[in-house]
Amino acid sequence: MDRVTSGGHPLGTRETADSAIAMLDEQGTVVGWTQAAERLVGYSAGDVVGRSAAFVLPPSEGGTTVSAFVEQCRARSGWSGTTGVRHRDGRTLAVSLRISMMRGQDGAVGWLVSVTDAGPLSGDTVTGSVRESLLAHVPIGIVFRDLRLRCTWVNDTMESHDGIPPERRLGHRLTDALAGIEAETLQETLRHVLDTGTTRVYSYRAWLAQGARRDHTFAASLFRLQGADGRATGVCVISVDVTEIRRAYERLAILTEASTHLGRTLDVVRTSQELADLAVPLFADYAAVDLEQSVPVGDGPPARVGPFGERLPVFRRAGLASIHQGVPESPWVRGDPVLIPSASPFTDVMRTGRSHLEPVLDTAEGTWFDEDPARARTAQENGMHSLMVVPIRARRTLLGVALFVRTEDPVPFQEVDLLLAEELVGRAALSLDNARQYAREHSAALALQRNLLPHRLRGGAAVEAVSRYLPADLDNGVGGDWFDVIPLSGARVALVVGDVVGHGIDAAATMGRLRTAVRTLADMELAPEELLTHLDDTVQRLAEGDADAQDQSPAVLGATCLYAVYDPVTGKCAMARAGHPPPAMVDPQGRVTFPDLPDGPPLGLGLGIPFEAVELDLPEGSLLALYSDGLVETRDDDIEAGMRRLGTALAGSGRSLEELGTRAMETRPWQAPTDDVTLLLARTRSLGPGQVASWTLPCDRSSVRSARDLTAGQLVAWGLERLEDATKLIVSELVTNALRHGSGPIGLRLIRHQVLTCEVLDTSGCSPTLRHASRVDESGRGLFLVAQLSRRWGARSVPTGKIVWAEQDLTTPPEPRPGDRAASC
């Protein structure tokens, strides 16, 4: 030992400092007892000194006598394990027991018994596991000194701790065997313990000539032993090499701090790389993380720990780290499939779910490397000499395996290194499992959203439309915003933007339900304010239906919506909003305005406040911008500032919708979005006089013939003679119904756009419906013929009554088929 320094309480000395110590003679009779032993089992020194150790040890199940047990200890130079001791009150305590053999002068043999309560240690569980693992296997040095502080007993291990041979130690004081101020200081400490009975802990570092690491840290615990009369008989020094514990604690401290950064994202590949980066150079020179191939995408059933049969799971390399640049130790790069030999530690780890520690890696012939010569060659070329393979598990699911190797560090992996590796991998496994579950939900949510949002915007003859969508959660890619362009009858089109509170798959699912509801309500040809009223009721019913119990108050399902209907024939646009920002309107000259729309309440609140619609004129070439508040509202600015930025981006003329959409999205400050960003741009078109023909007919039977003649003439003018017969029949039936159920003038309008639309206006508010007509009925088959001759038909309410309409493709229509359905009002 080069030098000795005193220090504070070292790491890992709790077991020695708090242990109950007893000293036995060669036959197992108690000759020394400590106050800690009295506190543990309740017996004083006077109760046990001079008695056999069997006094406090319960009978063994095998009936082994104390003398036979002593002989076993002599053959093995000691014993350690978990057993029971008898407490004074009759209880049996579970303890960790270590018996160490000591030698005295003239070859005498004695025993030192160290007893520690086997109950849970305080502190971090992992820290305790590391400490217990070391103290259970590392040798301890023992020295017993009499009242004059002369060494009377010593064990064989002590020489390796301080370099003093037994012959220089036995019969001598410490200062006789070792000179220097450090020895004098320690001797004074021994005298203090002997005089006061206070247990002391003394730490020192020694530089030993032997061993891979010459720098060692030791912890020495000093105890006073008592005889039967309670007086001191001497002082015992138990020395533990805590070098590995110190290194383990240092690593664990680094691990604890560094692992707080592990798995901060829900990216399994990034988390795998973070795991490898933390291991190197903390305790490994090279680390690789291989994930089962379904983990990154969350697709398919995960692998399970257990037998795999003939087909092993497929793994891909996800994390790599090395102390050498370029990671020459790895035959595979990130993303590559990894070859797993059928007879290797990797397959054993996958089948058993237990880690594999190979302190000395053998790459010679006859080992598992025979199946993988490339890996063997790589191991030899890079000096791989020690290996650990740790499974990455979560709830019996095998997410992957982590590989740790030492190349430059000459010390083989030990149990403490495996404990650290398992702790690190365990923390990563939680993050990886969360990420895997997230990836599954992510894939499902993306698939859901792809099916819910429109793939193509069909503005027909009314508008040209483009859209932009940016989710708040870029990793997830799913939010609660939606947009839509819905073709309506009469060449009209509905434009809608909505926003469901929240993000992720739940918000996307709710968004899909509302989008479907809007389309259904739009097919009913409702006015904007009526549609929002019905949609508000729908949101309330959805919230009530999602309540967990009947007595639970329904959750408020927050949503906003802006709904607009544009008519290219009249150039008018009716719109209403429910808690949504107003649209931006850009006239053909490039001037931007935000119309003052009545602000209805958000959907689902059940306030009972009616929605109001406003009708505006939109000349051809006008631009209508519908958006969600995520586009114009940020953490730092209010919505008015965002609306001004949007107006500046949209102002001017001559730009395409695609360019305007890009400019508008760039108005947001450069920061991660806190809410979904949605933008729908629609540039209006109009139908000229040459595409629309309308007439007003009197309410008498002559109007049927007039309607047929007017229709035939207009079709000839449009070059649609091939549709004449079918269209005349449709018009005839619709006008006849109007005469039967109305009382005022009849309006007839033909619109030629992508299809030919026939509209008949009457003053009746009764909606037509198809019905069955019997063979003897003389009427009631009109709308059935209309349905057979047209691609679709319907009716919508107007302030003066209703409009019944029918559409035909601009091709030869099908011949009417006889049937037994009929229609009536």
Short mmCIF file of C-alpha atoms in Angstrom, two decimals, residues 352-557:
data_model
loop_
_atom_site.label_atom_id
_atom_site.label_comp_id
_atom_site.label_asym_id
_atom_site.label_seq_id
_atom_site.Cartn_x
_atom_site.Cartn_y
_atom_site.Cartn_z
CA THR A 352 -35.83 -17.18 -21.92
CA GLY A 353 -36.16 -13.43 -21.54
CA ARG A 354 -33.04 -13.46 -19.34
CA SER A 355 -29.83 -11.57 -19.92
CA HIS A 356 -26.60 -13.24 -21.05
CA LEU A 357 -23.23 -12.36 -19.51
CA GLU A 358 -20.09 -13.71 -21.14
CA PRO A 359 -17.14 -12.16 -19.26
CA VAL A 360 -14.61 -13.83 -21.55
CA LEU A 361 -15.83 -13.97 -25.16
CA ASP A 362 -14.62 -17.08 -26.95
CA THR A 363 -14.57 -16.77 -30.74
CA ALA A 364 -12.64 -19.96 -31.39
CA GLU A 365 -13.93 -22.91 -33.39
CA GLY A 366 -16.53 -25.05 -31.74
CA THR A 367 -18.48 -22.10 -30.36
CA TRP A 368 -21.67 -20.43 -31.57
CA PHE A 369 -19.51 -18.24 -33.81
CA ASP A 370 -19.18 -21.21 -36.18
CA GLU A 371 -22.63 -20.32 -37.57
CA ASP A 372 -21.62 -16.70 -38.04
CA PRO A 373 -18.05 -16.46 -39.38
CA ALA A 374 -18.52 -12.83 -40.41
CA ARG A 375 -19.40 -11.83 -36.85
CA ALA A 376 -16.51 -13.93 -35.52
CA ARG A 377 -14.07 -12.23 -37.86
CA THR A 378 -15.37 -8.81 -36.85
CA ALA A 379 -15.04 -9.71 -33.16
CA GLN A 380 -11.45 -10.87 -33.60
CA GLU A 381 -10.40 -7.92 -35.72
CA ASN A 382 -11.77 -5.41 -33.20
CA GLY A 383 -10.58 -7.15 -30.04
CA MET A 384 -14.01 -7.95 -28.59
CA HIS A 385 -13.30 -9.86 -25.40
CA SER A 386 -16.37 -9.45 -23.16
CA LEU A 387 -20.09 -9.55 -24.02
CA MET A 388 -23.50 -8.80 -22.53
CA VAL A 389 -26.84 -9.36 -24.29
CA VAL A 390 -29.90 -7.88 -22.57
CA PRO A 391 -33.50 -8.42 -23.77
CA ILE A 392 -35.69 -5.35 -24.26
CA ARG A 393 -38.96 -6.50 -22.74
CA ALA A 394 -42.34 -5.05 -21.89
CA ARG A 395 -45.19 -7.21 -20.52
CA ARG A 396 -43.74 -10.44 -21.99
CA THR A 397 -43.40 -8.67 -25.30
CA LEU A 398 -39.94 -8.89 -26.83
CA LEU A 399 -39.22 -5.50 -28.34
CA GLY A 400 -35.60 -6.26 -29.18
CA VAL A 401 -32.17 -7.02 -27.76
CA ALA A 402 -29.32 -4.77 -26.67
CA LEU A 403 -25.70 -5.82 -27.20
CA PHE A 404 -22.81 -4.46 -25.13
CA VAL A 405 -19.15 -5.25 -25.83
CA ARG A 406 -15.78 -4.30 -24.41
CA THR A 407 -12.77 -3.95 -26.68
CA GLU A 408 -10.30 -1.37 -25.32
CA ASP A 409 -11.30 -1.67 -21.65
CA PRO A 410 -9.32 -4.76 -20.50
CA VAL A 411 -11.58 -5.53 -17.52
CA PRO A 412 -14.27 -8.14 -18.32
CA PHE A 413 -17.91 -7.38 -17.69
CA GLN A 414 -19.07 -8.30 -14.18
CA GLU A 415 -22.41 -8.72 -12.48
CA VAL A 416 -22.49 -5.07 -11.54
CA ASP A 417 -22.12 -4.10 -15.18
CA LEU A 418 -25.02 -6.38 -16.07
CA LEU A 419 -27.16 -4.78 -13.38
CA LEU A 420 -26.42 -1.35 -14.80
CA ALA A 421 -27.12 -2.53 -18.33
CA GLU A 422 -30.42 -4.10 -17.30
CA GLU A 423 -31.44 -0.92 -15.49
CA LEU A 424 -30.63 1.21 -18.53
CA VAL A 425 -32.39 -1.17 -20.93
CA GLY A 426 -35.38 -1.39 -18.57
CA ARG A 427 -35.82 2.36 -18.66
CA ALA A 428 -35.48 2.37 -22.43
CA ALA A 429 -37.97 -0.50 -22.72
CA LEU A 430 -40.69 1.60 -21.10
CA SER A 431 -40.09 4.37 -23.59
CA LEU A 432 -39.92 1.95 -26.52
CA ASP A 433 -43.14 0.23 -25.47
CA ASN A 434 -44.92 3.56 -25.18
CA ALA A 435 -43.53 4.50 -28.58
CA ARG A 436 -44.68 1.16 -30.04
CA GLN A 437 -48.19 1.66 -28.71
CA TYR A 438 -48.07 5.20 -30.01
CA ALA A 439 -46.87 4.00 -33.42
CA ARG A 440 -49.84 1.65 -33.62
CA GLU A 441 -52.27 4.42 -32.72
CA HIS A 442 -50.40 6.74 -35.05
CA SER A 443 -50.80 4.34 -37.98
CA ALA A 444 -54.46 3.82 -37.17
CA ALA A 445 -55.05 7.55 -36.81
CA LEU A 446 -53.31 8.34 -40.09
CA ALA A 447 -55.32 5.67 -41.87
CA LEU A 448 -58.47 7.05 -40.28
CA GLN A 449 -57.66 10.59 -41.28
CA ARG A 450 -56.77 9.62 -44.85
CA ASN A 451 -60.23 8.13 -45.16
CA LEU A 452 -62.01 11.01 -43.44
CA LEU A 453 -60.55 14.08 -45.14
CA PRO A 454 -61.37 14.66 -48.81
CA HIS A 455 -58.79 13.33 -51.25
CA ARG A 456 -59.94 15.62 -54.06
CA LEU A 457 -61.88 18.87 -53.90
CA ARG A 458 -64.72 19.01 -56.42
CA GLY A 459 -65.86 22.58 -56.89
CA GLY A 460 -67.72 21.86 -60.13
CA ALA A 461 -68.80 24.87 -62.10
CA ALA A 462 -68.99 26.98 -58.94
CA VAL A 463 -65.46 27.26 -57.57
CA GLU A 464 -61.83 26.28 -58.02
CA ALA A 465 -60.56 25.09 -54.63
CA VAL A 466 -57.29 24.12 -52.92
CA SER A 467 -56.56 23.24 -49.31
CA ARG A 468 -53.71 23.18 -46.81
CA TYR A 469 -53.52 21.21 -43.57
CA LEU A 470 -50.80 21.18 -40.90
CA PRO A 471 -51.41 19.20 -37.67
CA ALA A 472 -50.21 20.61 -34.37
CA ASP A 473 -48.58 17.29 -33.51
CA LEU A 474 -46.14 16.81 -36.37
CA ASP A 475 -45.10 13.38 -35.08
CA ASN A 476 -48.71 12.24 -34.86
CA GLY A 477 -49.95 13.99 -37.98
CA VAL A 478 -53.56 13.85 -36.87
CA GLY A 479 -55.85 16.53 -35.51
CA GLY A 480 -59.45 17.57 -35.19
CA ASP A 481 -59.69 20.11 -38.03
CA TRP A 482 -61.60 19.28 -41.18
CA PHE A 483 -62.56 20.95 -44.42
CA ASP A 484 -64.81 20.00 -47.28
CA VAL A 485 -66.26 21.12 -50.61
CA ILE A 486 -69.71 19.62 -51.16
CA PRO A 487 -71.49 19.82 -54.55
CA LEU A 488 -75.14 20.79 -54.20
CA SER A 489 -78.02 20.92 -56.61
CA GLY A 490 -78.36 23.73 -59.12
CA ALA A 491 -74.56 23.96 -59.67
CA ARG A 492 -74.19 25.35 -56.16
CA VAL A 493 -71.41 24.30 -53.80
CA ALA A 494 -71.02 24.20 -50.01
CA LEU A 495 -67.72 25.19 -48.40
CA VAL A 496 -67.03 24.11 -44.82
CA VAL A 497 -64.21 24.32 -42.30
CA GLY A 498 -64.51 22.91 -38.79
CA ASP A 499 -62.35 22.46 -35.71
CA VAL A 500 -62.76 19.81 -33.01
CA VAL A 501 -61.00 20.50 -29.74
CA GLY A 502 -58.00 18.22 -29.17
CA HIS A 503 -55.59 16.18 -31.24
CA GLY A 504 -54.90 12.54 -31.97
CA ILE A 505 -57.12 9.64 -32.90
CA ASP A 506 -60.07 10.67 -30.70
CA ALA A 507 -60.21 14.12 -32.24
CA ALA A 508 -59.84 12.61 -35.71
CA ALA A 509 -62.67 10.17 -35.08
CA THR A 510 -64.92 12.95 -33.81
CA MET A 511 -63.96 15.06 -36.80
CA GLY A 512 -64.98 12.23 -39.11
CA ARG A 513 -68.34 11.91 -37.43
CA LEU A 514 -69.02 15.63 -37.76
CA ARG A 515 -67.86 15.74 -41.37
CA THR A 516 -70.24 12.91 -42.17
CA ALA A 517 -73.03 14.72 -40.35
CA VAL A 518 -72.36 17.91 -42.32
CA ARG A 519 -72.48 16.03 -45.62
CA THR A 520 -75.74 14.36 -44.61
CA LEU A 521 -77.28 17.67 -43.60
CA ALA A 522 -75.98 19.30 -46.79
CA ASP A 523 -77.74 16.64 -48.85
CA MET A 524 -80.95 17.76 -47.15
CA GLU A 525 -80.42 21.14 -48.86
CA LEU A 526 -80.57 23.04 -45.57
CA ALA A 527 -79.75 26.71 -45.31
CA PRO A 528 -76.45 27.46 -43.45
CA GLU A 529 -78.13 28.59 -40.22
CA GLU A 530 -80.43 25.54 -40.22
CA LEU A 531 -77.55 23.19 -40.89
CA LEU A 532 -75.55 24.56 -37.94
CA THR A 533 -78.59 24.19 -35.68
CA HIS A 534 -78.92 20.53 -36.59
CA LEU A 535 -75.15 20.06 -36.28
CA ASP A 536 -75.23 21.57 -32.80
CA ASP A 537 -77.87 19.02 -31.80
CA THR A 538 -75.71 16.26 -33.31
CA VAL A 539 -72.67 17.30 -31.26
CA GLN A 540 -74.73 17.32 -28.07
CA ARG A 541 -76.07 13.82 -28.81
CA LEU A 542 -72.55 12.57 -29.50
CA ALA A 543 -71.39 13.91 -26.14
CA GLU A 544 -74.33 12.33 -24.36
CA GLY A 545 -73.75 9.03 -26.12
CA ASP A 546 -70.08 9.03 -25.10
CA ALA A 547 -70.86 9.50 -21.40
CA ASP A 548 -69.60 6.53 -19.37
CA ALA A 549 -72.68 6.24 -17.18
CA GLN A 550 -76.29 7.34 -17.29
CA ASP A 551 -75.86 9.52 -14.20
CA GLN A 552 -72.72 11.15 -15.54
CA SER A 553 -73.00 14.61 -16.95
CA PRO A 554 -72.20 14.60 -20.66
CA ALA A 555 -68.77 15.94 -21.51
CA VAL A 556 -68.67 19.12 -23.54
CA LEU A 557 -67.46 18.17 -26.98
#
